[in-house]
Every structure is written in C-alpha cells, then in structure tokens.
Amino acid sequence: MLISRKIKIFSIIFLLSVVTFAQTGTDQTGKQSRFQIQLEQTLSDTTALKLPENRALVYAKLGKLYWKFDQSRARRLFQKSIDELIKAQNEAEFDKRNSSRRNDLLIFGQTRRKILDIIIYLDADLAFESFIKSRSA
C-alpha cells in the first residue's frame, strides 16, 4: 500500500512536469510566431516613412532582429538598408537647403555609422562591402 501510494505520487509529479514542459514549449512557439508577425507588420509599415535615412535605420534594426531565425532575410534587409542610405546620401547631396541633413549624411556620417555598427557584429563581410559601397563623395 505504501509502495502504491509512492508510485501514485511519483506518477502525478511526473505528469505535472510533462504537462508544464509541453505548455512552456507551446507558449514559446506562440511567442515566437507573435514576434515574427510583429516584425512583418513593422516591415510593411516601414515603406510609409518619408525619409530614406529613417527607412535605412529601421531596415538595419529589423535585419538584426531577423538574424536570430532567418539570416538570408536579414542579409536582404541589410542590403535594403544600405540602398536606402545611398539614396538618402544622394538626396542630401543635391538638397542645398537642408544643411542639418546634409551634415549628418555626408559630413559626419552618423546614420551610416549606426547602420554599419549593426551589420558588422552579425556579418563582417557584408559590413565591409557596405562600408565601401556607401562612402560619400
């Protein structure tokens, strides 16, 4: 009787731990899918941003977040970020009226530095290529 009671108690504890573990795994999967949905929503909203330098920063940050589970997509976002940065630099070069934007993009390169800092920790080769490609005249 004492042995059967111990077996019952052990069985209950074992079943509770299995159920708890299963719920944790399902909950983790749910959180990850919600996270990916939010990333997709943010990515689609990025096109509504007016300035290409803002889009470039958002694409770089989204690429960093995508890196954990989809590196090829992250690289595409990094490339898109660099393309937007180059577009912003070209616009700033021809826009003589907005000196603060021109200074940030062409002289001090703060936006470029932020983007390259994000990329370099994840893909050094792409960061070097982007560094060369995004140099302003």
PDB file of C-alpha atoms in Angstrom:
ATOM      1  CA  MET A   1       0.000   0.000   0.000  1.00  0.00           C
ATOM      2  CA  LEU A   2       2.812   2.377   0.859  1.00  0.00           C
ATOM      3  CA  ILE A   3       4.583   1.487  -2.361  1.00  0.00           C
ATOM      4  CA  SER A   4       1.480   2.043  -4.491  1.00  0.00           C
ATOM      5  CA  ARG A   5       0.957   5.399  -2.813  1.00  0.00           C
ATOM      6  CA  LYS A   6       4.546   6.412  -3.627  1.00  0.00           C
ATOM      7  CA  ILE A   7       4.054   5.293  -7.220  1.00  0.00           C
ATOM      8  CA  LYS A   8       0.858   7.351  -7.485  1.00  0.00           C
ATOM      9  CA  ILE A   9       2.565  10.432  -6.061  1.00  0.00           C
ATOM     10  CA  PHE A  10       5.561   9.977  -8.360  1.00  0.00           C
ATOM     11  CA  SER A  11       3.222   9.497 -11.350  1.00  0.00           C
ATOM     12  CA  ILE A  12       1.326  12.679 -10.541  1.00  0.00           C
ATOM     13  CA  ILE A  13       4.536  14.690 -10.175  1.00  0.00           C
ATOM     14  CA  PHE A  14       5.887  13.244 -13.415  1.00  0.00           C
ATOM     15  CA  LEU A  15       2.681  14.012 -15.325  1.00  0.00           C
ATOM     16  CA  LEU A  16       2.552  17.563 -13.987  1.00  0.00           C
ATOM     17  CA  SER A  17       6.124  18.201 -15.053  1.00  0.00           C
ATOM     18  CA  VAL A  18       5.445  16.800 -18.535  1.00  0.00           C
ATOM     19  CA  VAL A  19       2.311  18.931 -18.924  1.00  0.00           C
ATOM     20  CA  THR A  20       4.161  22.015 -17.686  1.00  0.00           C
ATOM     21  CA  PHE A  21       7.045  21.381 -20.086  1.00  0.00           C
ATOM     22  CA  ALA A  22       4.654  20.902 -23.006  1.00  0.00           C
ATOM     23  CA  GLN A  23       2.866  24.158 -22.204  1.00  0.00           C
ATOM     24  CA  THR A  24       6.159  26.022 -21.968  1.00  0.00           C
ATOM     25  CA  GLY A  25       7.237  24.748 -25.399  1.00  0.00           C
ATOM     26  CA  THR A  26       3.884  25.686 -26.931  1.00  0.00           C
ATOM     27  CA  ASP A  27       3.948  29.074 -25.230  1.00  0.00           C
ATOM     28  CA  GLN A  28       7.471  29.705 -26.535  1.00  0.00           C
ATOM     29  CA  THR A  29       6.392  28.817 -30.074  1.00  0.00           C
ATOM     30  CA  GLY A  30       3.394  31.127 -29.748  1.00  0.00           C
ATOM     31  CA  LYS A  31       5.580  33.979 -28.553  1.00  0.00           C
ATOM     32  CA  GLN A  32       7.975  33.461 -31.438  1.00  0.00           C
ATOM     33  CA  SER A  33       5.187  33.445 -34.013  1.00  0.00           C
ATOM     34  CA  ARG A  34       3.670  36.615 -32.499  1.00  0.00           C
ATOM     35  CA  PHE A  35       7.127  38.195 -32.600  1.00  0.00           C
ATOM     36  CA  GLN A  36       7.504  37.301 -36.279  1.00  0.00           C
ATOM     37  CA  ILE A  37       4.057  38.707 -37.044  1.00  0.00           C
ATOM     38  CA  GLN A  38       5.041  41.973 -35.346  1.00  0.00           C
ATOM     39  CA  LEU A  39       8.272  42.070 -37.341  1.00  0.00           C
ATOM     40  CA  GLU A  40       6.340  41.574 -40.580  1.00  0.00           C
ATOM     41  CA  GLN A  41       3.935  44.367 -39.614  1.00  0.00           C
ATOM     42  CA  THR A  42       6.803  46.719 -38.806  1.00  0.00           C
ATOM     43  CA  LEU A  43       8.484  45.819 -42.080  1.00  0.00           C
ATOM     44  CA  SER A  44       5.361  46.626 -44.067  1.00  0.00           C
ATOM     45  CA  ASP A  45       4.912  49.914 -42.171  1.00  0.00           C
ATOM     46  CA  THR A  46       8.486  50.960 -42.941  1.00  0.00           C
ATOM     47  CA  THR A  47       7.619  51.880 -46.509  1.00  0.00           C
ATOM     48  CA  ALA A  48       5.402  54.670 -45.159  1.00  0.00           C
ATOM     49  CA  LEU A  49       8.404  56.507 -43.695  1.00  0.00           C
ATOM     50  CA  LYS A  50       9.170  59.668 -45.637  1.00  0.00           C
ATOM     51  CA  LEU A  51      12.948  59.944 -45.306  1.00  0.00           C
ATOM     52  CA  PRO A  52      15.171  57.208 -46.752  1.00  0.00           C
ATOM     53  CA  GLU A  53      17.630  57.518 -43.857  1.00  0.00           C
ATOM     54  CA  ASN A  54      14.840  56.585 -41.432  1.00  0.00           C
ATOM     55  CA  ARG A  55      13.894  53.606 -43.595  1.00  0.00           C
ATOM     56  CA  ALA A  56      17.567  52.620 -43.706  1.00  0.00           C
ATOM     57  CA  LEU A  57      17.832  52.586 -39.908  1.00  0.00           C
ATOM     58  CA  VAL A  58      14.625  50.600 -39.494  1.00  0.00           C
ATOM     59  CA  TYR A  59      15.681  48.032 -42.107  1.00  0.00           C
ATOM     60  CA  ALA A  60      19.024  47.591 -40.340  1.00  0.00           C
ATOM     61  CA  LYS A  61      17.371  47.119 -36.958  1.00  0.00           C
ATOM     62  CA  LEU A  62      14.828  44.681 -38.385  1.00  0.00           C
ATOM     63  CA  GLY A  63      17.683  42.777 -40.022  1.00  0.00           C
ATOM     64  CA  LYS A  64      19.320  42.457 -36.625  1.00  0.00           C
ATOM     65  CA  LEU A  65      16.115  41.007 -35.179  1.00  0.00           C
ATOM     66  CA  TYR A  66      15.601  38.644 -38.134  1.00  0.00           C
ATOM     67  CA  TRP A  67      19.185  37.387 -37.831  1.00  0.00           C
ATOM     68  CA  LYS A  68      18.235  35.062 -34.975  1.00  0.00           C
ATOM     69  CA  PHE A  69      15.949  32.903 -37.102  1.00  0.00           C
ATOM     70  CA  ASP A  70      16.363  33.856 -40.794  1.00  0.00           C
ATOM     71  CA  GLN A  71      19.836  35.036 -41.763  1.00  0.00           C
ATOM     72  CA  SER A  72      19.192  35.216 -45.501  1.00  0.00           C
ATOM     73  CA  ARG A  73      16.238  37.540 -44.919  1.00  0.00           C
ATOM     74  CA  ALA A  74      18.357  39.588 -42.518  1.00  0.00           C
ATOM     75  CA  ARG A  75      21.043  39.997 -45.189  1.00  0.00           C
ATOM     76  CA  ARG A  76      18.424  41.171 -47.685  1.00  0.00           C
ATOM     77  CA  LEU A  77      17.199  43.728 -45.134  1.00  0.00           C
ATOM     78  CA  PHE A  78      20.766  44.893 -44.515  1.00  0.00           C
ATOM     79  CA  GLN A  79      21.231  45.324 -48.265  1.00  0.00           C
ATOM     80  CA  LYS A  80      17.956  47.236 -48.463  1.00  0.00           C
ATOM     81  CA  SER A  81      19.182  49.409 -45.607  1.00  0.00           C
ATOM     82  CA  ILE A  82      22.381  50.270 -47.470  1.00  0.00           C
ATOM     83  CA  ASP A  83      20.415  51.010 -50.647  1.00  0.00           C
ATOM     84  CA  GLU A  84      18.185  53.421 -48.710  1.00  0.00           C
ATOM     85  CA  LEU A  85      21.256  55.010 -47.110  1.00  0.00           C
ATOM     86  CA  ILE A  86      22.815  55.616 -50.520  1.00  0.00           C
ATOM     87  CA  LYS A  87      19.532  57.062 -51.744  1.00  0.00           C
ATOM     88  CA  ALA A  88      19.466  59.402 -48.718  1.00  0.00           C
ATOM     89  CA  GLN A  89      23.068  60.458 -49.349  1.00  0.00           C
ATOM     90  CA  ASN A  90      22.286  61.233 -52.983  1.00  0.00           C
ATOM     91  CA  GLU A  91      19.243  63.296 -51.995  1.00  0.00           C
ATOM     92  CA  ALA A  92      21.251  65.181 -49.373  1.00  0.00           C
ATOM     93  CA  GLU A  93      23.980  65.931 -51.876  1.00  0.00           C
ATOM     94  CA  PHE A  94      21.534  67.699 -54.179  1.00  0.00           C
ATOM     95  CA  ASP A  95      19.456  69.342 -51.425  1.00  0.00           C
ATOM     96  CA  LYS A  96      21.384  72.519 -50.635  1.00  0.00           C
ATOM     97  CA  ARG A  97      18.633  73.934 -48.389  1.00  0.00           C
ATOM     98  CA  ASN A  98      18.666  71.310 -45.614  1.00  0.00           C
ATOM     99  CA  SER A  99      22.137  71.677 -44.107  1.00  0.00           C
ATOM    100  CA  SER A 100      21.493  69.566 -40.988  1.00  0.00           C
ATOM    101  CA  ARG A 101      20.502  66.554 -43.088  1.00  0.00           C
ATOM    102  CA  ARG A 102      23.456  67.180 -45.374  1.00  0.00           C
ATOM    103  CA  ASN A 103      25.843  67.350 -42.418  1.00  0.00           C
ATOM    104  CA  ASP A 104      24.502  64.154 -40.887  1.00  0.00           C
ATOM    105  CA  LEU A 105      24.589  62.102 -44.051  1.00  0.00           C
ATOM    106  CA  LEU A 106      27.612  63.450 -45.901  1.00  0.00           C
ATOM    107  CA  ILE A 107      30.000  65.069 -43.446  1.00  0.00           C
ATOM    108  CA  PHE A 108      29.606  63.340 -40.080  1.00  0.00           C
ATOM    109  CA  GLY A 109      28.048  60.095 -41.308  1.00  0.00           C
ATOM    110  CA  GLN A 110      26.171  59.364 -38.082  1.00  0.00           C
ATOM    111  CA  THR A 111      23.391  57.417 -39.790  1.00  0.00           C
ATOM    112  CA  ARG A 112      25.895  55.432 -41.840  1.00  0.00           C
ATOM    113  CA  ARG A 113      27.893  54.622 -38.713  1.00  0.00           C
ATOM    114  CA  LYS A 114      24.799  53.411 -36.859  1.00  0.00           C
ATOM    115  CA  ILE A 115      23.810  51.123 -39.715  1.00  0.00           C
ATOM    116  CA  LEU A 116      27.308  49.709 -40.180  1.00  0.00           C
ATOM    117  CA  ASP A 117      27.626  49.144 -36.418  1.00  0.00           C
ATOM    118  CA  ILE A 118      24.510  46.974 -36.521  1.00  0.00           C
ATOM    119  CA  ILE A 119      25.700  44.964 -39.512  1.00  0.00           C
ATOM    120  CA  ILE A 120      29.324  44.449 -38.507  1.00  0.00           C
ATOM    121  CA  TYR A 121      28.571  42.310 -35.457  1.00  0.00           C
ATOM    122  CA  LEU A 122      26.473  39.896 -37.498  1.00  0.00           C
ATOM    123  CA  ASP A 123      28.105  39.823 -40.941  1.00  0.00           C
ATOM    124  CA  ALA A 124      31.535  41.427 -41.155  1.00  0.00           C
ATOM    125  CA  ASP A 125      31.964  40.769 -44.893  1.00  0.00           C
ATOM    126  CA  LEU A 126      28.671  42.455 -45.745  1.00  0.00           C
ATOM    127  CA  ALA A 127      29.563  45.347 -43.437  1.00  0.00           C
ATOM    128  CA  PHE A 128      32.876  45.852 -45.229  1.00  0.00           C
ATOM    129  CA  GLU A 129      31.212  45.742 -48.657  1.00  0.00           C
ATOM    130  CA  SER A 130      28.583  48.186 -47.407  1.00  0.00           C
ATOM    131  CA  PHE A 131      31.271  50.426 -45.959  1.00  0.00           C
ATOM    132  CA  ILE A 132      32.938  50.699 -49.366  1.00  0.00           C
ATOM    133  CA  LYS A 133      29.661  50.998 -51.282  1.00  0.00           C
ATOM    134  CA  SER A 134      28.175  53.733 -49.060  1.00  0.00           C
ATOM    135  CA  ARG A 135      31.121  56.129 -48.997  1.00  0.00           C
ATOM    136  CA  SER A 136      30.052  59.608 -49.938  1.00  0.00           C
ATOM    137  CA  ALA A 137      31.955  61.703 -52.407  1.00  0.00           C
TER     138      ALA A 137
END
